[in-house]
Amino acid sequence: MSFSKLTVRDVPLHDKVVLVRADYNVPLSGDKIGDDLRIRASVPTLQYLKEQGCKIVVMSHLGRPDGEVKPEFNLAPVAARLGELMGEEVVFLDVCYGDKVTQAVKSARAGDVILLENLRFHPEEEANDKTFAGKIAKSSLARYFVQDGFGVVHRAHASTEAITHFLPSVAGLLLEREERTITHAMEDPDRPLYAVMGGAKVSDKIKVIEAFVHVADKIFIGGAMANTFLAYKGYDVGKSKVEPDQEATLDSIYKAVRKKVGDGNPDEFIVLPVDVAVTAKIDPSSKRHNEKVDSIQPDAIAADIGDLSIEQFTHQLAKAKTVVWNGTLGLAEMPEFAHGSARVALTLASTPGMTSIVGGGDTAEFVLKWDGGDGESFSHVSTGGGASLDLMAGKPLPGVEALLEARK
């Protein structure tokens, strides 16, 4: 698929100072990084820039410090891990603009990497403040801006939109790959194309579900989202989590499905669980047992798809040429309720010739743990949660829209 924006390959970067927006919003406990996918995913762009003899200034956010300096959200551990991955020291600065940045850039050699402190220590970042962006651009001495933080391009922030008013702005290799892969799956996939949608809320993914109604050959629904669908269908789901006030939304979805496949086939297109794994309480010591969806007990909480549903889902998914998966199928952080997600992961990883695209967020975190950390069993593990959803739904991404257009 063509990519409509200029990339790092399209502009003369040799010996230039380049400001890079990465997404290093990684799970952090103390100085221990729980999942370094986003750090690893940024390395190809940084290595390319090093080969061009660039001085590289990287900026990112981490967590939600709410515009305040909070030591638990500082990026020093990220700088250390990035240095390990690149095989050399990454200079970490405890500021993101000012003379300290300027002097560090002047002192740097070609190929050096400097990481700035957490952008969200400043409320101006999320406010898309142009003055703040201008200070970063000026302090960094950058000649070009490279957007490579796919996980943040759905937000108009100072480091995604305002910064492009100060520097010629192009895409990095990660951003280009994410855009091409996801867009290809939505516009020209190898068929059949099946979508697996999980997670908690229908409202969070309504636009994506609507998009898949038009482009997919089947949609499989799991997670707490399935409870809302089952309740809509008239099933008593006991004490399971159900999202309220979704009747009109689901009316609209099923109307579109019937228009596509006919009145008699909507349940073959939107595939719901036939049984669920339930428990009396959500607790690490809880054990699962299966109940058919038409006989869920009043005190039961559905926490995963059931064993029959697992067999039905995976049997059908194995026939797909392309699968897009976003949202775990149960409380996958608890091994007892990760059976459905694990079996779907196994099916995607072991089916020859299948293109498997795993959405960001909790789903990516789950498959990386299941896969042992690198995600290589899947065709593409996205680094973006909300960004991947918005891209699938066809929404404009401000951080991409602001980049320079490629010549047609």
C-alpha positions as semicolon CSV with decimal commas, in nm:
position;residue;x (nm);y (nm);z (nm)
1;M;0,000;0,000;0,000
2;S;0,122;0,351;-0,076
3;F;0,204;0,586;0,212
4;S;0,098;0,945;0,156
5;K;0,365;1,116;0,368
6;L;0,734;1,177;0,325
7;T;0,957;0,948;0,531
8;V;1,316;0,960;0,654
9;R;1,419;0,803;0,322
10;D;1,283;1,097;0,124
11;V;1,476;1,393;0,272
12;P;1,849;1,480;0,293
13;L;1,932;1,393;0,654
14;H;2,306;1,336;0,619
15;D;2,498;1,502;0,906
16;K;2,183;1,681;1,027
17;V;2,045;1,716;1,380
18;V;1,713;1,530;1,388
19;L;1,441;1,553;1,653
20;V;1,250;1,224;1,688
21;R;0,918;1,166;1,862
22;A;0,917;0,808;1,991
23;D;0,657;0,637;2,207
24;Y;0,833;0,502;2,516
25;N;0,518;0,479;2,726
26;V;0,617;0,139;2,864
27;P;0,505;-0,041;3,182
28;L;0,751;0,055;3,453
29;S;0,794;-0,069;3,812
30;G;1,071;0,125;3,982
31;D;1,350;0,108;3,726
32;K;1,228;-0,224;3,580
33;I;1,063;-0,218;3,238
34;G;0,788;-0,477;3,208
35;D;0,758;-0,478;2,828
36;D;1,009;-0,310;2,597
37;L;0,825;-0,363;2,265
38;R;0,794;0,010;2,199
39;I;1,160;0,071;2,274
40;R;1,271;-0,216;2,047
41;A;1,035;-0,100;1,774
42;S;1,203;0,242;1,763
43;V;1,553;0,107;1,703
44;P;1,538;0,061;1,321
45;T;1,460;0,430;1,268
46;L;1,734;0,537;1,508
47;Q;1,984;0,303;1,342
48;Y;1,892;0,446;1,001
49;L;1,952;0,798;1,131
50;K;2,287;0,692;1,279
51;E;2,388;0,556;0,938
52;Q;2,312;0,900;0,795
53;G;2,553;1,056;1,044
54;C;2,276;1,239;1,229
55;K;2,284;1,371;1,581
56;I;1,962;1,226;1,721
57;V;1,749;1,394;1,988
58;V;1,461;1,174;2,104
59;M;1,155;1,286;2,299
60;S;0,875;1,083;2,454
61;H;0,623;1,069;2,736
62;L;0,573;0,805;3,003
63;G;0,260;0,745;3,206
64;R;0,023;1,016;3,323
65;P;0,209;1,255;3,552
66;D;-0,062;1,520;3,489
67;G;0,179;1,800;3,402
68;E;0,391;1,759;3,716
69;V;0,744;1,633;3,773
70;K;0,702;1,288;3,928
71;P;1,022;1,084;3,970
72;E;0,843;0,752;3,917
73;F;0,774;0,862;3,557
74;N;1,125;0,974;3,462
75;L;1,274;0,827;3,145
76;A;1,618;0,732;3,279
77;P;1,536;0,356;3,279
78;V;1,423;0,387;2,917
79;A;1,752;0,554;2,821
80;A;1,941;0,267;2,985
81;R;1,740;0,001;2,798
82;L;1,764;0,188;2,468
83;G;2,140;0,204;2,515
84;E;2,152;-0,174;2,568
85;L;1,952;-0,233;2,251
86;M;2,171;0,000;2,045
87;G;2,496;-0,122;2,194
88;E;2,613;0,220;2,310
89;E;2,537;0,484;2,570
90;V;2,229;0,698;2,525
91;V;2,271;1,039;2,688
92;F;1,976;1,114;2,917
93;L;1,885;1,473;3,002
94;D;1,653;1,558;3,291
95;V;1,494;1,842;3,090
96;C;1,326;1,860;2,749
97;Y;1,426;2,212;2,643
98;G;1,667;2,489;2,738
99;D;2,040;2,553;2,732
100;K;2,121;2,212;2,879
101;V;1,973;2,052;2,569
102;T;2,146;2,290;2,332
103;Q;2,489;2,234;2,490
104;A;2,443;1,855;2,486
105;V;2,361;1,864;2,115
106;K;2,661;2,086;2,040
107;S;2,887;1,846;2,229
108;A;2,744;1,534;2,062
109;R;2,916;1,351;1,780
110;A;2,756;1,221;1,462
111;G;2,547;0,916;1,549
112;D;2,499;1,004;1,916
113;V;2,155;0,962;2,070
114;I;2,017;1,199;2,334
115;L;1,691;1,123;2,518
116;L;1,498;1,414;2,671
117;E;1,294;1,396;2,991
118;N;0,923;1,308;3,002
119;L;0,726;1,557;2,793
120;R;0,419;1,518;3,014
121;F;0,599;1,671;3,309
122;H;0,476;1,987;3,132
123;P;0,101;2,056;3,098
124;E;0,177;2,235;2,771
125;E;0,244;1,899;2,601
126;E;-0,113;1,770;2,610
127;A;-0,242;2,125;2,550
128;N;-0,069;2,124;2,208
129;D;0,106;2,446;2,310
130;K;0,303;2,602;2,025
131;T;0,533;2,802;2,253
132;F;0,636;2,481;2,431
133;A;0,691;2,304;2,098
134;G;0,894;2,599;1,973
135;K;1,122;2,585;2,277
136;I;1,193;2,216;2,215
137;A;1,259;2,273;1,844
138;K;1,492;2,569;1,908
139;S;1,683;2,404;2,195
140;S;1,742;2,083;2,001
141;L;1,903;2,269;1,705
142;A;1,715;2,019;1,486
143;R;1,690;2,054;1,110
144;Y;1,413;1,793;1,073
145;F;1,142;1,639;1,288
146;V;1,073;1,265;1,257
147;Q;0,741;1,131;1,385
148;D;0,791;0,769;1,488
149;G;0,560;0,746;1,792
150;F;0,268;0,558;1,638
151;G;0,102;0,514;1,977
152;V;0,049;0,893;2,009
153;V;-0,034;1,011;1,658
154;H;-0,408;0,999;1,728
155;R;-0,355;1,290;1,970
156;A;-0,292;1,653;1,874
157;H;-0,020;1,728;2,130
158;A;0,275;1,966;2,124
159;S;0,511;1,684;2,023
160;T;0,281;1,546;1,753
161;E;0,111;1,848;1,593
162;A;0,246;2,183;1,717
163;I;0,609;2,077;1,662
164;T;0,542;2,038;1,289
165;H;0,492;2,416;1,262
166;F;0,861;2,468;1,342
167;L;1,044;2,193;1,152
168;P;1,004;2,004;0,824
169;S;0,832;1,689;0,945
170;V;0,848;1,335;0,809
171;A;0,757;0,982;0,917
172;G;0,991;0,730;1,072
173;L;1,016;0,366;0,965
174;L;0,795;0,238;1,249
175;L;0,515;0,481;1,173
176;E;0,532;0,396;0,803
177;R;0,516;0,021;0,875
178;E;0,221;0,056;1,114
179;E;0,027;0,266;0,863
180;R;0,099;0,038;0,568
181;T;0,022;-0,286;0,755
182;I;-0,304;-0,179;0,915
183;T;-0,430;0,010;0,609
184;H;-0,359;-0,290;0,387
185;A;-0,558;-0,516;0,621
186;M;-0,855;-0,280;0,604
187;E;-0,843;-0,196;0,233
188;D;-0,694;-0,491;0,045
189;P;-0,657;-0,798;0,270
190;D;-0,603;-1,157;0,169
191;R;-0,942;-1,318;0,231
192;P;-1,116;-1,439;0,425
193;L;-1,053;-1,152;0,667
194;Y;-1,172;-1,224;1,022
195;A;-1,175;-0,972;1,307
196;V;-1,151;-1,075;1,674
197;M;-1,278;-0,804;1,906
198;G;-1,252;-0,823;2,285
199;G;-1,198;-0,594;2,578
200;A;-1,454;-0,430;2,800
201;K;-1,658;-0,171;2,614
202;V;-1,857;-0,165;2,292
203;S;-1,850;0,216;2,304
204;D;-1,467;0,219;2,290
205;K;-1,467;0,021;1,966
206;I;-1,795;0,108;1,799
207;K;-1,632;0,279;1,500
208;V;-1,393;-0,013;1,451
209;I;-1,675;-0,268;1,472
210;E;-1,873;-0,064;1,221
211;A;-1,570;-0,055;0,991
212;F;-1,526;-0,432;1,017
213;V;-1,894;-0,491;0,940
214;H;-1,815;-0,345;0,598
215;V;-1,473;-0,502;0,530
216;A;-1,454;-0,829;0,728
217;D;-1,593;-1,171;0,641
218;K;-1,665;-1,254;1,008
219;I;-1,637;-1,080;1,344
220;F;-1,575;-1,277;1,665
221;I;-1,675;-1,108;1,991
222;G;-1,526;-1,197;2,332
223;G;-1,429;-1,035;2,659
224;A;-1,669;-0,829;2,865
225;M;-1,790;-0,683;2,535
226;A;-1,953;-1,019;2,463
227;N;-2,164;-0,985;2,780
228;T;-2,317;-0,666;2,639
229;F;-2,395;-0,840;2,310
230;L;-2,544;-1,142;2,490
231;A;-2,759;-0,921;2,716
232;Y;-2,880;-0,738;2,404
233;K;-2,977;-1,077;2,260
234;G;-3,190;-1,144;2,569
235;Y;-2,959;-1,370;2,769
236;D;-2,933;-1,334;3,147
237;V;-2,560;-1,294;3,212
238;G;-2,584;-1,299;3,593
239;K;-2,344;-1,059;3,763
240;S;-2,123;-1,025;3,459
241;K;-2,005;-0,680;3,354
242;V;-2,248;-0,529;3,101
243;E;-2,214;-0,186;2,945
244;P;-2,541;0,005;2,984
245;D;-2,730;0,205;2,723
246;Q;-2,589;0,029;2,417
247;E;-2,919;-0,089;2,264
248;A;-2,926;0,181;1,994
249;T;-2,562;0,115;1,908
250;L;-2,618;-0,259;1,873
251;D;-2,940;-0,201;1,680
252;S;-2,734;0,000;1,430
253;I;-2,460;-0,267;1,409
254;Y;-2,704;-0,551;1,347
255;K;-2,897;-0,342;1,094
256;A;-2,574;-0,296;0,897
257;V;-2,496;-0,668;0,929
258;R;-2,839;-0,770;0,799
259;K;-2,798;-0,532;0,507
260;K;-2,469;-0,704;0,425
261;V;-2,551;-1,072;0,479
262;G;-2,930;-1,092;0,487
263;D;-3,185;-1,132;0,763
264;G;-3,114;-1,499;0,823
265;N;-2,737;-1,487;0,873
266;P;-2,633;-1,212;1,119
267;D;-2,529;-1,464;1,388
268;E;-2,299;-1,635;1,141
269;F;-2,130;-1,302;1,067
270;I;-2,106;-1,171;1,426
271;V;-1,999;-1,481;1,617
272;L;-2,075;-1,471;1,990
273;P;-1,971;-1,722;2,257
274;V;-2,201;-2,022;2,305
275;D;-2,063;-2,072;2,654
276;V;-1,858;-1,870;2,903
277;A;-1,609;-1,947;3,178
278;V;-1,760;-1,811;3,499
279;T;-1,663;-1,759;3,860
280;A;-1,839;-1,635;4,172
281;K;-1,574;-1,366;4,233
282;I;-1,284;-1,210;4,049
283;D;-0,985;-1,325;4,246
284;P;-0,645;-1,479;4,162
285;S;-0,750;-1,794;4,348
286;S;-1,080;-1,828;4,156
287;K;-1,140;-2,135;3,941
288;R;-1,327;-2,136;3,613
289;H;-1,618;-2,352;3,516
290;N;-1,821;-2,341;3,199
291;E;-2,184;-2,245;3,161
292;K;-2,387;-2,229;2,842
293;V;-2,499;-1,875;2,764
294;D;-2,866;-1,974;2,808
295;S;-2,807;-2,108;3,160
296;I;-2,573;-1,862;3,333
297;Q;-2,645;-1,863;3,706
298;P;-2,762;-1,541;3,879
299;D;-2,444;-1,507;4,089
300;A;-2,203;-1,597;3,807
301;I;-1,948;-1,360;3,655
302;A;-1,831;-1,435;3,301
303;A;-1,451;-1,395;3,290
304;D;-1,355;-1,571;2,965
305;I;-1,513;-1,744;2,670
306;G;-1,594;-2,109;2,749
307;D;-1,433;-2,428;2,623
308;L;-1,692;-2,491;2,349
309;S;-1,656;-2,133;2,228
310;I;-1,278;-2,167;2,225
311;E;-1,304;-2,472;1,999
312;Q;-1,556;-2,303;1,769
313;F;-1,365;-1,974;1,748
314;T;-1,027;-2,133;1,678
315;H;-1,166;-2,388;1,430
316;Q;-1,311;-2,105;1,222
317;L;-1,016;-1,868;1,266
318;A;-0,780;-2,133;1,127
319;K;-0,957;-2,093;0,791
320;A;-0,873;-1,721;0,766
321;K;-0,603;-1,568;0,548
322;T;-0,598;-1,246;0,753
323;V;-0,692;-1,199;1,120
324;V;-0,700;-0,867;1,302
325;W;-0,722;-0,911;1,680
326;N;-0,790;-0,626;1,921
327;G;-0,892;-0,695;2,280
328;T;-0,834;-1,000;2,497
329;L;-1,118;-1,252;2,523
330;G;-1,130;-1,258;2,901
331;L;-0,943;-1,145;3,212
332;A;-0,622;-1,257;3,049
333;E;-0,402;-1,114;3,324
334;M;-0,524;-1,412;3,532
335;P;-0,401;-1,747;3,390
336;E;-0,727;-1,917;3,484
337;F;-0,917;-1,682;3,253
338;A;-0,658;-1,652;2,977
339;H;-0,752;-1,980;2,807
340;G;-0,950;-1,818;2,526
341;S;-0,686;-1,555;2,450
342;A;-0,406;-1,813;2,465
343;R;-0,582;-2,048;2,222
344;V;-0,651;-1,765;1,978
345;A;-0,285;-1,662;2,002
346;L;-0,180;-2,022;1,931
347;T;-0,411;-2,043;1,631
348;L;-0,279;-1,720;1,482
349;A;0,081;-1,820;1,547
350;S;0,055;-2,172;1,407
351;T;-0,167;-2,138;1,099
352;P;0,051;-2,148;0,784
353;G;0,011;-1,859;0,543
354;M;-0,198;-1,645;0,778
355;T;-0,138;-1,271;0,816
356;S;-0,197;-1,197;1,186
357;I;-0,222;-0,838;1,309
358;V;-0,248;-0,786;1,683
359;G;-0,378;-0,452;1,809
360;G;-0,189;-0,258;2,071
361;G;-0,252;-0,213;2,442
362;D;-0,356;-0,512;2,652
363;T;-0,367;-0,748;2,355
364;A;-0,010;-0,672;2,251
365;E;0,107;-0,707;2,610
366;F;-0,066;-1,045;2,636
367;V;0,074;-1,193;2,313
368;L;0,426;-1,073;2,394
369;K;0,416;-1,258;2,726
370;W;0,259;-1,560;2,559
371;D;0,524;-1,550;2,285
372;G;0,815;-1,500;2,521
373;G;0,868;-1,131;2,458
374;D;0,946;-1,072;2,091
375;G;0,611;-1,123;1,916
376;E;0,777;-1,289;1,616
377;S;0,509;-1,559;1,600
378;F;0,272;-1,294;1,459
379;S;0,290;-1,096;1,136
380;H;0,254;-0,763;1,315
381;V;0,216;-0,661;1,679
382;S;0,111;-0,298;1,685
383;T;0,271;-0,046;1,921
384;G;-0,045;0,166;1,921
385;G;-0,365;0,110;2,117
386;G;-0,596;0,401;2,045
387;A;-0,400;0,491;1,732
388;S;-0,448;0,148;1,577
389;L;-0,820;0,158;1,657
390;D;-0,858;0,503;1,503
391;L;-0,664;0,399;1,194
392;M;-0,880;0,089;1,149
393;A;-1,191;0,303;1,191
394;G;-1,072;0,540;0,919
395;K;-1,034;0,838;1,151
396;P;-0,771;1,102;1,068
397;L;-0,461;1,085;1,286
398;P;-0,346;1,442;1,372
399;G;0,017;1,341;1,416
400;V;0,022;1,189;1,067
401;E;-0,190;1,452;0,897
402;A;0,061;1,719;1,006
403;L;0,354;1,555;0,822
404;L;0,479;1,662;0,479
405;E;0,292;1,512;0,187
406;A;0,471;1,282;-0,050
407;R;0,455;1,371;-0,417
408;K;0,185;1,179;-0,597
